[in-house]
GROMACS .gro file of C-alpha atoms in nm:
model
  242
    1MET     CA    1  23.821  15.026   3.538
    2SER     CA    2  23.477  15.026   3.379
    3SER     CA    3  23.216  15.247   3.550
    4SER     CA    4  22.894  15.013   3.519
    5THR     CA    5  22.752  15.003   3.841
    6GLU     CA    6  22.650  14.669   3.765
    7ARG     CA    7  23.057  14.555   3.697
    8ARG     CA    8  23.131  14.720   4.078
    9THR     CA    9  23.248  14.441   4.364
   10ASP     CA   10  23.158  14.472   4.701
   11GLY     CA   11  23.531  14.321   4.780
   12ARG     CA   12  23.367  13.962   4.795
   13GLY     CA   13  23.371  13.924   4.491
   14ARG     CA   14  22.988  14.033   4.404
   15THR     CA   15  22.848  14.281   4.200
   16THR     CA   16  22.597  14.600   4.338
   17GLY     CA   17  22.336  14.463   4.109
   18SER     CA   18  22.368  14.108   4.185
   19VAL     CA   19  22.379  14.244   4.607
   20LEU     CA   20  22.066  14.469   4.506
   21SER     CA   21  21.831  14.182   4.398
   22GLY     CA   22  21.971  13.935   4.606
   23LEU     CA   23  21.840  14.255   4.870
   24ALA     CA   24  21.484  14.285   4.670
   25VAL     CA   25  21.391  13.897   4.698
   26ALA     CA   26  21.455  13.915   5.107
   27VAL     CA   27  21.226  14.239   5.151
   28GLY     CA   28  20.959  14.075   4.893
   29CYS     CA   29  20.971  13.744   5.057
   30VAL     CA   30  20.931  13.907   5.404
   31LEU     CA   31  20.664  14.113   5.297
   32PHE     CA   32  20.505  13.811   5.070
   33LEU     CA   33  20.510  13.619   5.362
   34GLY     CA   34  20.427  13.864   5.638
   35GLY     CA   35  20.114  13.998   5.428
   36PHE     CA   36  19.965  13.627   5.445
   37VAL     CA   37  20.063  13.584   5.818
   38TRP     CA   38  19.930  13.904   5.868
   39ALA     CA   39  19.574  13.818   5.672
   40ALA     CA   40  19.542  13.486   5.857
   41LEU     CA   41  19.558  13.620   6.202
   42ILE     CA   42  19.289  13.886   6.114
   43TYR     CA   43  19.047  13.711   5.830
   44ARG     CA   44  18.902  13.415   5.720
   45PRO     CA   45  18.798  13.347   5.413
   46TYR     CA   46  18.357  13.207   5.440
   47THR     CA   47  18.161  13.107   5.140
   48VAL     CA   48  17.818  13.272   5.082
   49PRO     CA   49  17.604  12.999   5.070
   50THR     CA   50  17.290  13.193   5.010
   51ASP     CA   51  17.176  13.417   4.725
   52SER     CA   52  17.027  13.649   5.015
   53MET     CA   53  17.309  13.904   5.007
   54SER     CA   54  17.292  13.918   4.623
   55PRO     CA   55  17.364  14.162   4.462
   56THR     CA   56  17.674  14.222   4.686
   57ILE     CA   57  17.805  13.884   4.801
   58ALA     CA   58  17.670  13.620   4.540
   59VAL     CA   59  17.565  13.264   4.615
   60GLY     CA   60  17.902  13.098   4.646
   61ALA     CA   61  18.140  13.397   4.678
   62ARG     CA   62  18.410  13.360   4.853
   63VAL     CA   63  18.434  13.694   5.135
   64LEU     CA   64  18.714  13.772   5.327
   65ALA     CA   65  18.603  13.825   5.756
   66GLU     CA   66  18.793  14.025   5.957
   67ARG     CA   67  18.792  13.886   6.350
   68VAL     CA   68  18.593  14.190   6.571
   69ASP     CA   69  18.442  14.207   6.913
   70GLY     CA   70  18.062  14.235   6.853
   71SER     CA   71  18.041  14.563   7.018
   72GLU     CA   72  18.251  14.762   6.739
   73ILE     CA   73  17.960  14.663   6.487
   74ARG     CA   74  17.799  14.902   6.327
   75ARG     CA   75  17.459  14.960   6.094
   76GLY     CA   76  17.584  14.934   5.714
   77ASP     CA   77  17.836  14.635   5.871
   78ILE     CA   78  17.820  14.304   5.717
   79VAL     CA   79  17.841  13.998   5.986
   80VAL     CA   80  17.915  13.670   5.959
   81PHE     CA   81  17.715  13.570   6.288
   82LYS     CA   82  17.576  13.199   6.442
   83ASP     CA   83  17.261  13.264   6.670
   84SER     CA   84  17.063  12.914   6.805
   85THR     CA   85  16.766  13.068   6.678
   86TRP     CA   86  16.826  13.100   6.353
   87GLY     CA   87  16.979  12.743   6.352
   88ALA     CA   88  17.306  12.626   6.361
   89LEU     CA   89  17.508  12.730   6.064
   90PRO     CA   90  17.749  13.013   6.031
   91MET     CA   91  17.510  13.317   5.810
   92VAL     CA   92  17.564  13.677   5.669
   93LYS     CA   93  17.341  13.948   5.689
   94ARG     CA   94  17.373  14.348   5.708
   95VAL     CA   95  17.318  14.501   6.008
   96VAL     CA   96  17.029  14.738   6.004
   97GLY     CA   97  16.961  14.892   6.300
   98VAL     CA   98  17.140  14.835   6.668
   99GLY     CA   99  17.042  14.839   7.103
  100GLY     CA  100  16.796  15.106   7.071
  101ASP     CA  101  16.660  15.177   6.736
  102LYS     CA  102  16.278  15.180   6.601
  103ILE     CA  103  16.323  14.993   6.265
  104SER     CA  104  15.997  15.048   6.043
  105CYS     CA  105  15.887  14.969   5.642
  106CYS     CA  106  15.838  15.105   5.469
  107THR     CA  107  15.726  15.474   5.396
  108LYS     CA  108  15.531  15.555   5.102
  109GLN     CA  109  15.815  15.603   4.878
  110GLY     CA  110  15.925  15.223   4.966
  111ARG     CA  111  16.226  15.297   5.179
  112LEU     CA  112  16.312  15.207   5.510
  113THR     CA  113  16.306  15.408   5.820
  114ILE     CA  114  16.561  15.424   6.132
  115ASN     CA  115  16.413  15.572   6.401
  116GLY     CA  116  16.168  15.801   6.145
  117THR     CA  117  16.490  15.840   5.949
  118PRO     CA  118  16.390  15.716   5.554
  119VAL     CA  119  16.712  15.528   5.411
  120GLU     CA  120  16.885  15.504   5.105
  121GLU     CA  121  17.006  15.159   5.016
  122PRO     CA  122  17.146  15.132   4.687
  123TYR     CA  123  17.288  14.806   4.771
  124LEU     CA  124  16.977  14.607   4.699
  125GLN     CA  125  16.856  14.351   4.486
  126SER     CA  126  16.576  14.544   4.332
  127SER     CA  127  16.445  14.864   4.309
  128GLY     CA  128  16.120  14.847   4.447
  129PRO     CA  129  16.043  14.883   4.820
  130ALA     CA  130  16.305  14.814   5.105
  131SER     CA  131  16.099  14.484   5.180
  132PRO     CA  132  15.765  14.279   5.016
  133ILE     CA  133  15.644  14.274   5.317
  134GLY     CA  134  15.617  14.565   5.613
  135PHE     CA  135  15.701  14.569   5.936
  136LYS     CA  136  15.796  14.746   6.254
  137ALA     CA  137  16.119  14.629   6.548
  138LYS     CA  138  16.217  14.759   6.855
  139VAL     CA  139  16.552  14.672   6.877
  140PRO     CA  140  16.662  14.577   7.220
  141THR     CA  141  16.961  14.687   7.364
  142GLY     CA  142  17.333  14.466   7.310
  143GLN     CA  143  17.106  14.325   7.051
  144LEU     CA  144  17.115  14.368   6.612
  145PHE     CA  145  16.830  14.417   6.361
  146LEU     CA  146  16.979  14.194   6.041
  147LEU     CA  147  16.821  14.238   5.673
  148GLY     CA  148  16.986  14.030   5.368
  149ASP     CA  149  16.998  14.264   5.059
  150HIS     CA  150  16.761  14.055   4.812
  151ARG     CA  151  16.482  14.136   5.038
  152SER     CA  152  16.277  13.936   4.872
  153ASP     CA  153  16.434  13.602   4.933
  154SER     CA  154  16.610  13.641   5.279
  155LEU     CA  155  16.527  13.454   5.560
  156ASP     CA  156  16.623  13.750   5.824
  157SER     CA  157  16.532  13.914   6.110
  158ARG     CA  158  16.216  13.994   5.916
  159VAL     CA  159  16.087  13.616   5.988
  160HIS     CA  160  16.193  13.605   6.371
  161LEU     CA  161  16.023  13.912   6.483
  162THR     CA  162  15.786  13.672   6.649
  163ASP     CA  163  16.053  13.604   6.874
  164GLY     CA  164  16.134  13.710   7.219
  165ASP     CA  165  16.409  14.002   7.092
  166HIS     CA  166  16.196  14.102   6.816
  167GLY     CA  167  16.444  13.966   6.561
  168SER     CA  168  16.725  14.084   6.622
  169VAL     CA  169  17.057  13.896   6.755
  170PRO     CA  170  17.316  13.950   6.989
  171ARG     CA  171  17.624  14.076   6.952
  172SER     CA  172  17.789  13.808   7.092
  173ALA     CA  173  17.688  13.616   6.837
  174VAL     CA  174  17.888  13.844   6.565
  175ASP     CA  175  18.251  13.558   6.459
  176ALA     CA  176  18.347  13.826   6.194
  177ARG     CA  177  18.240  14.146   5.944
  178VAL     CA  178  18.293  14.104   5.616
  179ASP     CA  179  18.582  14.337   5.465
  180ALA     CA  180  18.627  14.222   5.133
  181ARG     CA  181  18.548  13.988   4.841
  182ALA     CA  182  18.804  13.766   4.711
  183TRP     CA  183  18.647  13.538   4.458
  184PRO     CA  184  18.504  13.509   4.183
  185LEU     CA  185  18.803  13.732   4.032
  186GLY     CA  186  18.560  13.938   3.840
  187SER     CA  187  18.386  14.053   4.182
  188VAL     CA  188  18.706  14.098   4.398
  189GLY     CA  189  18.733  14.424   4.594
  190VAL     CA  190  18.711  14.639   4.928
  191MET     CA  191  18.308  14.660   5.071
  192GLN     CA  192  18.255  14.991   5.063
  193ARG     CA  193  18.074  15.103   5.419
  194PRO     CA  194  17.720  15.307   5.297
  195ALA     CA  195  17.735  15.605   5.335
  196THR     CA  196  17.320  15.633   5.400
  197PHE     CA  197  17.430  15.550   5.773
  198SER     CA  198  17.754  15.739   5.836
  199ALA     CA  199  17.492  16.043   5.927
  200LEU     CA  200  17.308  15.797   6.195
  201PRO     CA  201  17.448  15.803   6.563
  202GLY     CA  202  17.777  15.621   6.562
  203GLY     CA  203  17.815  15.658   6.229
  204THR     CA  204  18.009  15.373   6.049
  205SER     CA  205  18.283  15.146   6.128
  206GLN     CA  206  18.645  15.146   5.965
  207PRO     CA  207  18.772  14.916   5.691
  208GLY     CA  208  18.988  14.655   5.840
  209PRO     CA  209  19.353  14.610   5.696
  210VAL     CA  210  19.293  14.422   5.408
  211GLN     CA  211  19.403  14.712   5.182
  212PRO     CA  212  19.760  14.793   5.308
  213ILE     CA  213  19.776  14.375   5.327
  214THR     CA  214  19.702  14.323   5.006
  215LEU     CA  215  19.949  14.607   4.876
  216ALA     CA  216  20.262  14.455   5.099
  217VAL     CA  217  20.155  14.046   4.946
  218VAL     CA  218  20.131  14.204   4.553
  219SER     CA  219  20.487  14.453   4.629
  220GLY     CA  220  20.633  14.155   4.752
  221ALA     CA  221  20.563  13.938   4.467
  222VAL     CA  222  20.705  14.181   4.221
  223LEU     CA  223  21.047  14.240   4.384
  224ILE     CA  224  21.061  13.885   4.436
  225LEU     CA  225  20.997  13.839   4.053
  226VAL     CA  226  21.217  14.140   4.002
  227GLY     CA  227  21.526  14.016   4.204
  228ALA     CA  228  21.535  13.666   4.095
  229ALA     CA  229  21.504  13.838   3.693
  230TYR     CA  230  21.815  13.957   3.752
  231GLY     CA  231  22.045  13.700   3.774
  232PRO     CA  232  21.977  13.548   3.441
  233LEU     CA  233  21.860  13.886   3.246
  234ALA     CA  234  22.256  14.005   3.340
  235ARG     CA  235  22.446  13.680   3.242
  236ARG     CA  236  22.254  13.687   2.910
  237LYS     CA  237  22.385  14.088   2.896
  238ALA     CA  238  22.781  13.929   3.019
  239ARG     CA  239  22.717  13.679   2.701
  240LYS     CA  240  22.655  13.897   2.450
  241ARG     CA  241  22.904  14.142   2.546
  242ALA     CA  242  23.143  13.830   2.514
   0.00000   0.00000   0.00000
């Protein structure tokens, strides 16, 4: 009688190896399909139509935006929003100010200030001033002040400063928060929360579940491949023994 694990049976003629491979495929399918269902419930894909968020997000890039309520948005978040004053199409910009903030630019060092505090913005397109034009604004309660990362090529809150809300948009205009880049492949990654905003009142938001979702999908795919590969490998090994 052989002591090999792969030749032991469960009483119905199946080897332990085939049982484990079947279990691996079953668990893999649950993880793989469950990850996609989870993502579909929480995220929606979006194509960025302009260069205004470069270099953080290039024109034509695909992003995953988490469906969130506007009340969850914090400074530093990149959001997808729609506001009739800005136009009929969804737009993507970074939140730099929330209700009550006084936004100003620029200091002698070329920095943006929030309530008098200069902030570092390492995500900007250029190393020059935080804005090619100076501006000041106070953000009304319940509103958000939005700027693009490519400040010299972004139609953002600065363009709407003479509007009734000083260029800001209501929190309710936010549809989703960008959590990750999905395309092109060379830019795939989770969107980092800027450390410069973490020290300000309210801090920064927490990342969505994109990483555990990705882990579930990848793990599921690996289990399916490993489990499916067992059968052919076992038969090949049996033929060699014969």
